[in-house]
Short mmCIF file of C-alpha atoms and ligand atoms in Angstrom, two decimals:
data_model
loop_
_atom_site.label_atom_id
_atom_site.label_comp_id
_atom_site.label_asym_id
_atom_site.label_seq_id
_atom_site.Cartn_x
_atom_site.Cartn_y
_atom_site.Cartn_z
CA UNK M 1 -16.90 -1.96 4.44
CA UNK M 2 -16.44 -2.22 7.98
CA UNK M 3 -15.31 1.05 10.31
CA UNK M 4 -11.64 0.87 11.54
CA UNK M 5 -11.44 -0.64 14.81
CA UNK M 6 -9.83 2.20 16.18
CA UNK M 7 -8.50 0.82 19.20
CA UNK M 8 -6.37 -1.81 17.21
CA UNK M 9 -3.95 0.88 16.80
CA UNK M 10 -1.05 1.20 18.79
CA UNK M 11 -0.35 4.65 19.24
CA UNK M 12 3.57 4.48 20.54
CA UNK M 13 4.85 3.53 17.23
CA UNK M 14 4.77 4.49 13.58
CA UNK M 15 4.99 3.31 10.31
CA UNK M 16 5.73 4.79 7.09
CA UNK M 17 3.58 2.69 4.37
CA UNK M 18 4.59 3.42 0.80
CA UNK M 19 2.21 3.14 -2.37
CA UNK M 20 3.22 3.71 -5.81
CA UNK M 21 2.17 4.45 -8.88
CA UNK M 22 0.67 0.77 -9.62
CA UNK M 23 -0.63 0.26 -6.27
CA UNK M 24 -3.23 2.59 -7.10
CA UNK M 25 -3.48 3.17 -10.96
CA UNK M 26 -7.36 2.52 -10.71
CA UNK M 27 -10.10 2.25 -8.26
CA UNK M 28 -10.24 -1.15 -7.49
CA UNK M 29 -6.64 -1.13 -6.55
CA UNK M 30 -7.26 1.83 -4.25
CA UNK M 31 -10.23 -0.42 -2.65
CA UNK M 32 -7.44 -2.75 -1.55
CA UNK M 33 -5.35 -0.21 -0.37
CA UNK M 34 -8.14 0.76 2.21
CA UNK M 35 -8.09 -3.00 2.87
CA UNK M 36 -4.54 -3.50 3.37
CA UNK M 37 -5.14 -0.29 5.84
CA UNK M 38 -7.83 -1.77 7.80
CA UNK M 39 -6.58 -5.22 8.57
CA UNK M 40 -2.61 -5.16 8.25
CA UNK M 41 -2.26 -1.21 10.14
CA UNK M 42 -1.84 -1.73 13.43
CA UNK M 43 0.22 1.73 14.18
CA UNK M 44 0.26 5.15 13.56
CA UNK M 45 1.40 5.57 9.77
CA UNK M 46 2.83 8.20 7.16
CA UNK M 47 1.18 6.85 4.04
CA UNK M 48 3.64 8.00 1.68
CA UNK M 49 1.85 7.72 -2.05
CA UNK M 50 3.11 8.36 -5.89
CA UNK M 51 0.90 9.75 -8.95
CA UNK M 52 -1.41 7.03 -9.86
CA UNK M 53 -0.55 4.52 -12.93
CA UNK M 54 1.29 6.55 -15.77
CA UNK M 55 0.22 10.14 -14.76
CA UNK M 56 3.97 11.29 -14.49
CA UNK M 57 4.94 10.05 -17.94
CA UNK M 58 1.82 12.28 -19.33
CA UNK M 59 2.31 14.72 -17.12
CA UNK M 60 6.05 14.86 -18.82
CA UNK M 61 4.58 14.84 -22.27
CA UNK M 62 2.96 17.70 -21.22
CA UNK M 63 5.74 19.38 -20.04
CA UNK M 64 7.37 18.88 -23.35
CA UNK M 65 4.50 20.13 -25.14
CA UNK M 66 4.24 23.34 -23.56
CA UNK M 67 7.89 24.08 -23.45
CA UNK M 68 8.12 23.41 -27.16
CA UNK M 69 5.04 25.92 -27.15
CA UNK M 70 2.81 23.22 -28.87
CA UNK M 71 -0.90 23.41 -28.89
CA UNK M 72 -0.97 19.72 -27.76
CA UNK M 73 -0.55 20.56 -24.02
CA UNK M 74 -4.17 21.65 -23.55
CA UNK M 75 -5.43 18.12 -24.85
CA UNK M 76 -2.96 16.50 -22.87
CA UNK M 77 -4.13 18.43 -19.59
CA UNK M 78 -8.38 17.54 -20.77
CA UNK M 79 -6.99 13.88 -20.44
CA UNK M 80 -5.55 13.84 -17.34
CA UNK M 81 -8.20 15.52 -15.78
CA UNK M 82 -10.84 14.02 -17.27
CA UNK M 83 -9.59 10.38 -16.25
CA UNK M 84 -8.44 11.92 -12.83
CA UNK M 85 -11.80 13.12 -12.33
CA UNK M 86 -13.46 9.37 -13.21
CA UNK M 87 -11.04 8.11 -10.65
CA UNK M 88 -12.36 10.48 -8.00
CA UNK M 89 -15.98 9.77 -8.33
CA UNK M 90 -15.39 5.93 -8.78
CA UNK M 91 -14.01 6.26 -5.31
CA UNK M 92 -16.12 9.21 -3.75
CA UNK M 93 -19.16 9.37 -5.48
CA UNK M 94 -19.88 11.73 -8.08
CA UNK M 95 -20.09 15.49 -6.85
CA UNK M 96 -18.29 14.63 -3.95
CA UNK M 97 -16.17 17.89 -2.99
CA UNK M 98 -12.93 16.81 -3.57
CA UNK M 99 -13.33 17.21 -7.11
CA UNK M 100 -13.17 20.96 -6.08
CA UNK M 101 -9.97 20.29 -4.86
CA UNK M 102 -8.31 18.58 -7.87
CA UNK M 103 -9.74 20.99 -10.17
CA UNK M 104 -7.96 23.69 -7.97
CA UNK M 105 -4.98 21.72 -8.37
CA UNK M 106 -5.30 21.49 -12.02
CA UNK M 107 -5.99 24.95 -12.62
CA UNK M 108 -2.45 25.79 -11.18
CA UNK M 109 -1.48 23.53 -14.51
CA UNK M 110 -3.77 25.83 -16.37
CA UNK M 111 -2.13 29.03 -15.48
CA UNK M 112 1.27 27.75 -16.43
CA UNK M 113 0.08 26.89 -19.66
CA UNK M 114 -1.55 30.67 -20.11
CA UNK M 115 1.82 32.33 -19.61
CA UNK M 116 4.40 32.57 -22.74
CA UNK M 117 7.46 30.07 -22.26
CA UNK M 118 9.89 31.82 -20.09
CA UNK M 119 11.16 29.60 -16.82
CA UNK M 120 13.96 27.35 -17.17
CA UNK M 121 12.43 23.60 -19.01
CA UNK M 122 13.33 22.17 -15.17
CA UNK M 123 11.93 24.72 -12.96
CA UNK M 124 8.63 24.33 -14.79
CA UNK M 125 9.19 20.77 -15.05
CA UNK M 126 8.92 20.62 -11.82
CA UNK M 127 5.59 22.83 -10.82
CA UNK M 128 3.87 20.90 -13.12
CA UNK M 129 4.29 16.87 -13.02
CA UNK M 130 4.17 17.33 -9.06
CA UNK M 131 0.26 17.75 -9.53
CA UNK M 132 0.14 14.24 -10.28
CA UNK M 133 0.91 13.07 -6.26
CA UNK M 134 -0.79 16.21 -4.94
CA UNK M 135 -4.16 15.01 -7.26
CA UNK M 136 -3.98 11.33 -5.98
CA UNK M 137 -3.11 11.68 -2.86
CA UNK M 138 -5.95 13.91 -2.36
CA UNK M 139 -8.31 11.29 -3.71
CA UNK M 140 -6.33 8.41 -1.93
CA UNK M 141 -6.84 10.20 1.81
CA UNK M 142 -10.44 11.41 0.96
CA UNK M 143 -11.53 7.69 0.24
CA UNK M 144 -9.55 6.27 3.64
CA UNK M 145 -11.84 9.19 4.92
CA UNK M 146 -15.28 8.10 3.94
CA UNK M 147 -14.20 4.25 4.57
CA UNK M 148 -14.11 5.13 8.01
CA UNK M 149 -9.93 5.37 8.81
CA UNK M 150 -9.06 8.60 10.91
CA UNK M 151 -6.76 9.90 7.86
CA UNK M 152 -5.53 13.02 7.09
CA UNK M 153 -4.01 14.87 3.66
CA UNK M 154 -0.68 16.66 4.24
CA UNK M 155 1.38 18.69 1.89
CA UNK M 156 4.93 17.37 1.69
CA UNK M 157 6.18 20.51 0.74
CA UNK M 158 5.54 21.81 4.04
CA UNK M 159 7.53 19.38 5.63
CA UNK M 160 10.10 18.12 2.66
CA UNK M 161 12.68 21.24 1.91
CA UNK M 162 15.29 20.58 -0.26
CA UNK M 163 18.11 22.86 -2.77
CA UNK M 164 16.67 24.15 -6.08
CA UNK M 165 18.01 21.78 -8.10
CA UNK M 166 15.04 21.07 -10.13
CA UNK M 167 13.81 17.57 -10.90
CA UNK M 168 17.01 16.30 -8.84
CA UNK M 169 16.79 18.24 -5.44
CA UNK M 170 18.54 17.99 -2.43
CA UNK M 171 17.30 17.55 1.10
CA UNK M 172 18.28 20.04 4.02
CA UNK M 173 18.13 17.15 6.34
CA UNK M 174 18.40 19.94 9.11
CA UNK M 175 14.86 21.55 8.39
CA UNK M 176 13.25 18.85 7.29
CA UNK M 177 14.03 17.00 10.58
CA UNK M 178 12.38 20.17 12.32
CA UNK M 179 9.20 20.34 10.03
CA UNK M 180 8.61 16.72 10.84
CA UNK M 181 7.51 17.11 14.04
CA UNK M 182 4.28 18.75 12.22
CA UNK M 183 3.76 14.80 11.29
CA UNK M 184 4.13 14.45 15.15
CA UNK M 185 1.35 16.67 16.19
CA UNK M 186 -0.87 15.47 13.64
CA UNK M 187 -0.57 11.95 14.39
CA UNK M 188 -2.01 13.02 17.72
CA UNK M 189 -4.83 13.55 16.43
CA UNK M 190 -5.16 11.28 13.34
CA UNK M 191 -4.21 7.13 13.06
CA UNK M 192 -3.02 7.63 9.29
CA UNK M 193 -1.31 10.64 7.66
CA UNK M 194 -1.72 10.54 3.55
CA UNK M 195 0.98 12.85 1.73
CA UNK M 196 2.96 12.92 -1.41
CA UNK M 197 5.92 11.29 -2.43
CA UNK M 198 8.68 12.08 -4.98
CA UNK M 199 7.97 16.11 -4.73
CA UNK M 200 9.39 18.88 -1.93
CA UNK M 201 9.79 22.37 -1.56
CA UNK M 202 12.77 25.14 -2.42
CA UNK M 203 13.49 27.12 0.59
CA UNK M 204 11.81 29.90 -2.27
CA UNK M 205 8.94 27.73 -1.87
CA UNK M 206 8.59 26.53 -5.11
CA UNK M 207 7.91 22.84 -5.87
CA UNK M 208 11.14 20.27 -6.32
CA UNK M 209 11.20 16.63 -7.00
CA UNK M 210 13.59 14.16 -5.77
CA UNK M 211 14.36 12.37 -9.30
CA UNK M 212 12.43 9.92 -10.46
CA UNK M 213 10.72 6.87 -8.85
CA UNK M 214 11.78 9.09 -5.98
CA UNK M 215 8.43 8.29 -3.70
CA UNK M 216 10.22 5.26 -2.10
CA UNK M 217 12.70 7.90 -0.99
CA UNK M 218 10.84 10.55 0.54
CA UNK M 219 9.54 7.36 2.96
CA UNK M 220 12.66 6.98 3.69
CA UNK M 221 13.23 10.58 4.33
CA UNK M 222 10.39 10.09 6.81
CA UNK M 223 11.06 7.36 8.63
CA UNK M 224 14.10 8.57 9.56
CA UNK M 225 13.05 12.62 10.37
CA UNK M 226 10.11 10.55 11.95
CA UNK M 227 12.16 7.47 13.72
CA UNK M 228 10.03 4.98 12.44
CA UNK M 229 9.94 1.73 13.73
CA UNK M 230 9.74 -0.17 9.76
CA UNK M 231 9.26 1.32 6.25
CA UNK M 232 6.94 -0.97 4.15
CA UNK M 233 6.77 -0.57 0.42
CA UNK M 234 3.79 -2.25 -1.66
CA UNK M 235 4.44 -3.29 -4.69
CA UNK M 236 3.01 -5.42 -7.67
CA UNK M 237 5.91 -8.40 -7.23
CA UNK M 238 6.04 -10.89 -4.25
CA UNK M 239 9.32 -9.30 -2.89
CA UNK M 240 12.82 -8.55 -4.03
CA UNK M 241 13.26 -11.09 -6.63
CA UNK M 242 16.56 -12.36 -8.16
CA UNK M 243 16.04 -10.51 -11.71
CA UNK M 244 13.29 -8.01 -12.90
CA UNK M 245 10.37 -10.04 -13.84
CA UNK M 246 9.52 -8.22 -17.29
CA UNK M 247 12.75 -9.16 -18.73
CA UNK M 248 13.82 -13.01 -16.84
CA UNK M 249 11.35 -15.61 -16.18
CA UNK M 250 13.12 -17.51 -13.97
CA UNK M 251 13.66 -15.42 -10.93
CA UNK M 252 12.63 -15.86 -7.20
CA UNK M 253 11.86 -13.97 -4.00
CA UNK M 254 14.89 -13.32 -2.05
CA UNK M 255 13.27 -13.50 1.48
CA UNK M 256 16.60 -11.61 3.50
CA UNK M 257 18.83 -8.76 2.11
CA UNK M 258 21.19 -6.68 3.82
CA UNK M 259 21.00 -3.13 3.35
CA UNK M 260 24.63 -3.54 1.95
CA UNK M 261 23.75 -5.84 -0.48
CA UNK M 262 20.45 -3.74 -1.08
CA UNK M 263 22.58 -0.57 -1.97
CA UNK M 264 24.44 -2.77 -4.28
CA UNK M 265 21.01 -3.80 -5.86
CA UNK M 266 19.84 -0.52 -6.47
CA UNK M 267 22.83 1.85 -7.49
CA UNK M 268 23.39 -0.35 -10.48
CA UNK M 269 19.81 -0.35 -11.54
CA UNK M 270 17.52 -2.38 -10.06
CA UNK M 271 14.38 -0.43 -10.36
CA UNK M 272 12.39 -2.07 -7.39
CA UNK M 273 13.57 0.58 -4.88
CA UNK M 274 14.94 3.84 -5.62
CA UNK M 275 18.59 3.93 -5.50
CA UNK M 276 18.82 6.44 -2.34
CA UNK M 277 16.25 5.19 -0.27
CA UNK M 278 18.58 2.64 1.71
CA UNK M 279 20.69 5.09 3.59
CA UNK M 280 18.80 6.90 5.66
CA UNK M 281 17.50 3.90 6.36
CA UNK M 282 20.59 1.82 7.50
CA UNK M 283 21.30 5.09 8.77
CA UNK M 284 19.07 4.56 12.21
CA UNK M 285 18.05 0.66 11.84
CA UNK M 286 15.22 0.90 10.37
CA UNK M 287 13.80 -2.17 8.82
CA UNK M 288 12.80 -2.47 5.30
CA UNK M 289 9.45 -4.81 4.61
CA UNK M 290 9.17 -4.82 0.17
CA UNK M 291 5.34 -6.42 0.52
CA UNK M 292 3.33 -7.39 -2.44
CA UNK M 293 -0.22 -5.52 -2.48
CA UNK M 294 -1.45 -8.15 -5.03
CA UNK M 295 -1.35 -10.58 -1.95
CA UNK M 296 -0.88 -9.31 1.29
CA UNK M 297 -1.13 -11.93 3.59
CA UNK M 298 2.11 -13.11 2.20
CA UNK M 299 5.87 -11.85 3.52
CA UNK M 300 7.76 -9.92 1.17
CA UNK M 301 11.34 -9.57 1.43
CA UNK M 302 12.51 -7.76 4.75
CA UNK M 303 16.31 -5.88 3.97
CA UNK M 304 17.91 -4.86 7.19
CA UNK M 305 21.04 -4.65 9.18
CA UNK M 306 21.45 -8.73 9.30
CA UNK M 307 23.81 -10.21 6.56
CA UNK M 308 21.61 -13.42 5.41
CA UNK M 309 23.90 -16.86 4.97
CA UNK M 310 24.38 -16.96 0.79
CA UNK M 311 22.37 -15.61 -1.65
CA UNK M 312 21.44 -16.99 -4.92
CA UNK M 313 22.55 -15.21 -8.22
CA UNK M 314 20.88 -11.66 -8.98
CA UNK M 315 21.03 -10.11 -12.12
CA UNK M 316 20.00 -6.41 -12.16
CA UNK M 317 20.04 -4.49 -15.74
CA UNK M 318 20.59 -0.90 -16.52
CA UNK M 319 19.96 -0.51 -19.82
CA UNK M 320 20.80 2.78 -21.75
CA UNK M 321 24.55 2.78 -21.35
CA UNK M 322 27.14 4.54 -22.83
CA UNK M 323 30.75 4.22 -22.93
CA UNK M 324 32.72 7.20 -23.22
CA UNK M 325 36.57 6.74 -24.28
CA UNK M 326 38.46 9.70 -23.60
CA UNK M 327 42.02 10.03 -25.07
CA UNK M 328 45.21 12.34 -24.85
CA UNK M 329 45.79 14.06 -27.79
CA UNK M 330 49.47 14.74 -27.44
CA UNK M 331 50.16 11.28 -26.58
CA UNK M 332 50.93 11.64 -23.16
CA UNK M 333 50.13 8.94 -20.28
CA UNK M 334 46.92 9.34 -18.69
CA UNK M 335 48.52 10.57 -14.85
CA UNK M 336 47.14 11.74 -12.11
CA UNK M 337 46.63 14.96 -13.26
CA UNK M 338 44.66 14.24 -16.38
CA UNK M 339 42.22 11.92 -13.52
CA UNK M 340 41.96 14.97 -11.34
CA UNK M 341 40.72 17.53 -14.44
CA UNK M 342 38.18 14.40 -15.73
CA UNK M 343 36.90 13.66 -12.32
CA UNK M 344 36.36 17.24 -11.97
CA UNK M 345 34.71 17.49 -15.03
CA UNK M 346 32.65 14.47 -14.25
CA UNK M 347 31.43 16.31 -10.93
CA UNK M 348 30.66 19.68 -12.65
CA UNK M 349 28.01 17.90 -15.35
CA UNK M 350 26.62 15.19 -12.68
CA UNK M 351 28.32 12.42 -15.38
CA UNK M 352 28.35 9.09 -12.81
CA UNK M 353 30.67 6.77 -13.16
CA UNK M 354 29.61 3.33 -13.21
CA UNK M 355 32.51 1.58 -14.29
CA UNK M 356 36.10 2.73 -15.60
CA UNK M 357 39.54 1.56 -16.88
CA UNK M 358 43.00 3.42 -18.45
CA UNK M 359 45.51 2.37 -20.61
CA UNK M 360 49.12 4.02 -21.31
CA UNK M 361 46.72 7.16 -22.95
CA UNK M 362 43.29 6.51 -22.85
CA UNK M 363 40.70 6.69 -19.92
CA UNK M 364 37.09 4.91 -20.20
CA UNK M 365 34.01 5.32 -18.12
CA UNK M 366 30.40 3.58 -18.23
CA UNK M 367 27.63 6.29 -17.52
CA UNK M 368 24.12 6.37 -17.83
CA UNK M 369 23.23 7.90 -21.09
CA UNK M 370 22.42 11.72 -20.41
CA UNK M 371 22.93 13.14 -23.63
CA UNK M 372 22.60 17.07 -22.14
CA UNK M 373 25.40 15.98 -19.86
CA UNK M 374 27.78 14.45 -21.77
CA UNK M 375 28.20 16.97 -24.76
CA UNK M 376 28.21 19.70 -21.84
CA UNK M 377 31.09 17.62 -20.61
CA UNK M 378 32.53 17.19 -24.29
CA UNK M 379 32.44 20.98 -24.69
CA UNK M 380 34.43 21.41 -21.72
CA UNK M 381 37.41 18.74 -22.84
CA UNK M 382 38.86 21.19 -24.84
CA UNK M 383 41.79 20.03 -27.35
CA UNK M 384 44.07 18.39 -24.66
CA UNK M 385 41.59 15.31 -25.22
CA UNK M 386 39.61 13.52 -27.89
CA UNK M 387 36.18 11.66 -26.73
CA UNK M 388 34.87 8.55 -28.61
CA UNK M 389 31.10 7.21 -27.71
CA UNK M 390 30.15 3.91 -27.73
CA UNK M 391 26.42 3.96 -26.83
CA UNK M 392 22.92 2.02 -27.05
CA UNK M 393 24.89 -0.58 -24.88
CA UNK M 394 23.62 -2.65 -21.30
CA UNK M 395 25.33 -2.77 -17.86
CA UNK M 396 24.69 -6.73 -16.34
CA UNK M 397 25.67 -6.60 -13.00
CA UNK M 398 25.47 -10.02 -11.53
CA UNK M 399 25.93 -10.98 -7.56
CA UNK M 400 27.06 -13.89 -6.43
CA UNK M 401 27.71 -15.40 -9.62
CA UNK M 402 28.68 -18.52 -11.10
CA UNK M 403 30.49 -19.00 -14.41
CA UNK M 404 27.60 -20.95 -15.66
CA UNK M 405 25.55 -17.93 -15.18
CA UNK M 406 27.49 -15.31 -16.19
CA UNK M 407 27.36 -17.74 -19.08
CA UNK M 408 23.99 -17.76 -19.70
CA UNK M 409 24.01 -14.16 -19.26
CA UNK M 410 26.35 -12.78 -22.01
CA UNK M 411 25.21 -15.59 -24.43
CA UNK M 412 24.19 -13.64 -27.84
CA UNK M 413 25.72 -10.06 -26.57
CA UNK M 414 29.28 -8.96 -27.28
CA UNK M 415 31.03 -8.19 -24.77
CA UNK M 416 32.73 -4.38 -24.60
CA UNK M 417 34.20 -4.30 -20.60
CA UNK M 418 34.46 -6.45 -17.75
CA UNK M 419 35.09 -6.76 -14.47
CA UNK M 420 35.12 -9.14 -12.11
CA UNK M 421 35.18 -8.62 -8.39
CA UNK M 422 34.75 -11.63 -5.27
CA UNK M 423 30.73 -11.44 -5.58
CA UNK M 424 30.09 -9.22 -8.03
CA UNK M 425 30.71 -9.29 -12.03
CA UNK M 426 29.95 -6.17 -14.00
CA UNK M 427 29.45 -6.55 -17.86
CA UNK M 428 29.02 -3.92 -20.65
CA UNK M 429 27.34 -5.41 -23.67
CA UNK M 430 25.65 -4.91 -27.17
CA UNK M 431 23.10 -6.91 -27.78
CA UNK M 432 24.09 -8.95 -31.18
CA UNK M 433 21.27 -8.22 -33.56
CA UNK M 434 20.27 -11.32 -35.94
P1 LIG N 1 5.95 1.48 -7.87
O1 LIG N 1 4.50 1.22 -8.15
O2 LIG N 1 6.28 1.45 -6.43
O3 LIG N 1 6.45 2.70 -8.56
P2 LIG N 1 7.71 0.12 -9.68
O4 LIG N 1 6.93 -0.23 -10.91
O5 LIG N 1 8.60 1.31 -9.73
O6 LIG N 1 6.69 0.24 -8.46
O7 LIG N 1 8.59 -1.12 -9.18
C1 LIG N 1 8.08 -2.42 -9.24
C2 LIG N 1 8.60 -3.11 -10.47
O8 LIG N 1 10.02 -3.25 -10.37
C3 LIG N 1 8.13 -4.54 -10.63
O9 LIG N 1 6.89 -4.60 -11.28
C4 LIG N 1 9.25 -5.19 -11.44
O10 LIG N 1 8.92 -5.27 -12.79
C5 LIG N 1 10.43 -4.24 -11.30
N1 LIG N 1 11.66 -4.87 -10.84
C6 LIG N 1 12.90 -4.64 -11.35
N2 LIG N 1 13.83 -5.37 -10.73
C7 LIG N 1 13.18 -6.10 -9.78
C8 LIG N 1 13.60 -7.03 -8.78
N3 LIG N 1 14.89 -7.36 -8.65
N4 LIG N 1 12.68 -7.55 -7.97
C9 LIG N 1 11.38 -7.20 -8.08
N5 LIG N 1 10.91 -6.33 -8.99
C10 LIG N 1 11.79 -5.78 -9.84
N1 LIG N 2 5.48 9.61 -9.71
C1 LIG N 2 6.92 9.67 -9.76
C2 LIG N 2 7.45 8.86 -10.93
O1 LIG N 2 6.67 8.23 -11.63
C3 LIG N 2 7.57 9.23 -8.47
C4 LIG N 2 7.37 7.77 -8.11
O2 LIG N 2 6.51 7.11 -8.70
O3 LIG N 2 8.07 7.28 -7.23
O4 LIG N 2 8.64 8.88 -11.17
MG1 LIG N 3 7.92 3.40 -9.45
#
């Protein structure tokens, strides 16, 4: 491959580029990331980057294996390295010194799994399934390295500092917005800065993660700290598309979204883009590209400030719903009061609301499934109130709909709760087995 044409760069802006998982689950794919680089970079970048492929669901196994003191978790750990370490000399050649480095990395696993069971299941949670971004993005910088690209590794968690709530941690926007400017004085010296997403550091300085998919957030994190001029996510679909591909076959790319309707989009499940990766976006004005890595030279779908003229229908789907119906057991109305103790509760055990309805005694919410949560929520009722669980049940939420689609939607499911708003209908259903 050709050397970076250095002087392509412009050096007054910045970038934050953001690779997941699939972008670079093997080493051809990582081959076209270092193409992408070389002929679609023309600023400074943050080169934000998630575990490769399916290493956090192992790395989860794993977690569950050790904490349930199983003898499993060593195998599990051989596996990871072993294809980790395939990975690295497909890209660097074999012997190359980085595999120093992820076997350092790896051996921080190691010593985990050494020590008795003693750490709370999401504190260790934590120290463990970040290895997965700190191992690829160590192989991911070293091969923009030897391609030529003036690229440098950086640890996150010196920048990214966050509560200790483990595996769901909150930024301290206030010192992370001073740490940044360590990006700053790198970027001085460097075109491309590769670091981790999804994982952060306790102001203890151990490891956090942001939740989930959360890699698409920490570029958002950066490019506001940063005041980027555009966030670009690559990802395996053309764009934003009107459903998720893997379960409608008739979708399209939406070329324009708001970051309204964006927010909308993601909070009710559509797994494209993590859920809090809008605001600090919108935040400062910071444009949005959602570019597909399988083809390049194409436009995604840019989501900004601008409110596009129509949309066509969207469907998003968050499956693994439950419907909790909570009732007074003395008969009395459901007032005010009885909202303020169940919102309260609903706080205290993170239980998020994404629909509800009362009648004369009974109040009903729509919440993800978290089973930990809800019977710590349960305990808490007391005997002033009875729950009832409905579960193993969908939210539809469709935009911009028509009857005809909402239709076509609910055809075969029955339908539990509804609501209809001016663009939006929301739908609980079961799906109606044969
Ligand atoms: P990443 O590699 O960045 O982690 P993800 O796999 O998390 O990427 O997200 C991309 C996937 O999101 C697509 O492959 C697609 O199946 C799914 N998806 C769900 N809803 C949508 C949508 N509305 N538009 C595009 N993709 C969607
Ligand atoms: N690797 C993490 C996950 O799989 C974060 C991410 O991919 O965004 O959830
Ligand atoms: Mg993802």
């Amino acid at each position: 491959m050709d050397k970076l044409n250095i002087s392509i760069m412009n050096n007054t802006q910045l970038q934050v580029w953001k690779f997941g998982g699939a972008s670079i689950s093997n080493p051809d794919l990582v081959e076209n990331v270092g193409s992408i680089v070389k002929n679609y970079l023309k600023t400074n970048a943050v080169l934000v980057t998630s575990a490769k492929g399916k290493t956090t669901n192992a790395l989860e196994t794993l977690v569950k294996a050790y904490m349930s003191e199983s003898d499993e978790a060593n195998k599990i750990l051989e596996e990871i390295k072993q294809n980790h370490f395939q990975y690295a000399q497909a890209l660097c050649g074999v012997g190359h010194p980085i595999l120093n480095e992820l076997n350092d990395l790896f051996v921080e696993i190691e010593w985990i799994l050494e020590d008795p069971v003693i750490d709370p299941y999401d504190y260790v949670y934590d120290q463990i399934v970040s290895i997965g971004e700190l191992v690829s993005t160590k192989v991911v910088s070293q091969y923009l390295v030897d391609q030529g690209i003036k690229a440098n590794w950086l640890d996150i968690r010196d920048v990214i500092l966050t509560d200790n709530r483990h595996r769901e941690a909150r930024v301290d926007w206030e010192i992370t917005q001073k740490k940044s400017n360590k990006i700053k004085t790198l970027l001085e010296s460097y075109d491309v800065i590769v670091t981790q997403g999804y994982i952060a550091s306790s102001s203890e300085n151990f490891t956090t993660t942001l939740g989930r998919e959360g890699s698409d957030y920490t570029a958002a994190i950066l490019s506001y700290c940063l005041d980027a001029d555009s966030m670009h996510i690559w990802k395996d679909v053309p764009g934003i598309l009107t459903g998720d591909p893997r379960l409608f076959k008739e979708v399209m790319k939406i070329d324009r979204l708001s970051y309204k309707e964006a927010v909308e989009m993601t909070y009710y499940g559509a797994k494209v883009i993590h859920e809090k990766t809008i605001k600090p976006l919108q935040n400062k004005s910071i444009p949005l590209f959602v570019r597909p890595f399988y083809t390049p030279e194409k436009d995604g779908t840019l989501i900004s400030a601008e409110e596009p003229i129509g949309y066509p229908p969207v469907i998003v789907v968050n499956a693994d719903q439950v419907l909790l119906h909570i009732s007074t057991n003395d008969f009395s109305f459901v007032g005010e009061h009885h909202l303020g103790d169940l919102f309260t509760l609903f706080a205290k055990h993170r239980i998020r609301v994404n629909m509800m309805r009362n009648t004369a005694i009974s109040f009903t919410v729509c919440t993800n499934n978290r089973p930990g949560r809800i019977n710590a929520f349960e305990a808490e009722l007391g005997d002033k109130y009875t729950l009832h669980k409905d579960s193993d049940l969908k939210l539809m939420t469709i935009r911009h709909y028509t009857e005809e689609v909402v239709k076509s939607f609910t055809k075969g499911k029955l339908v539990l709760f509804q609501e209809r708003l001016k663009n939006t209908v929301h739908v609980v259903v079961k799906e109606l087995v044969e």
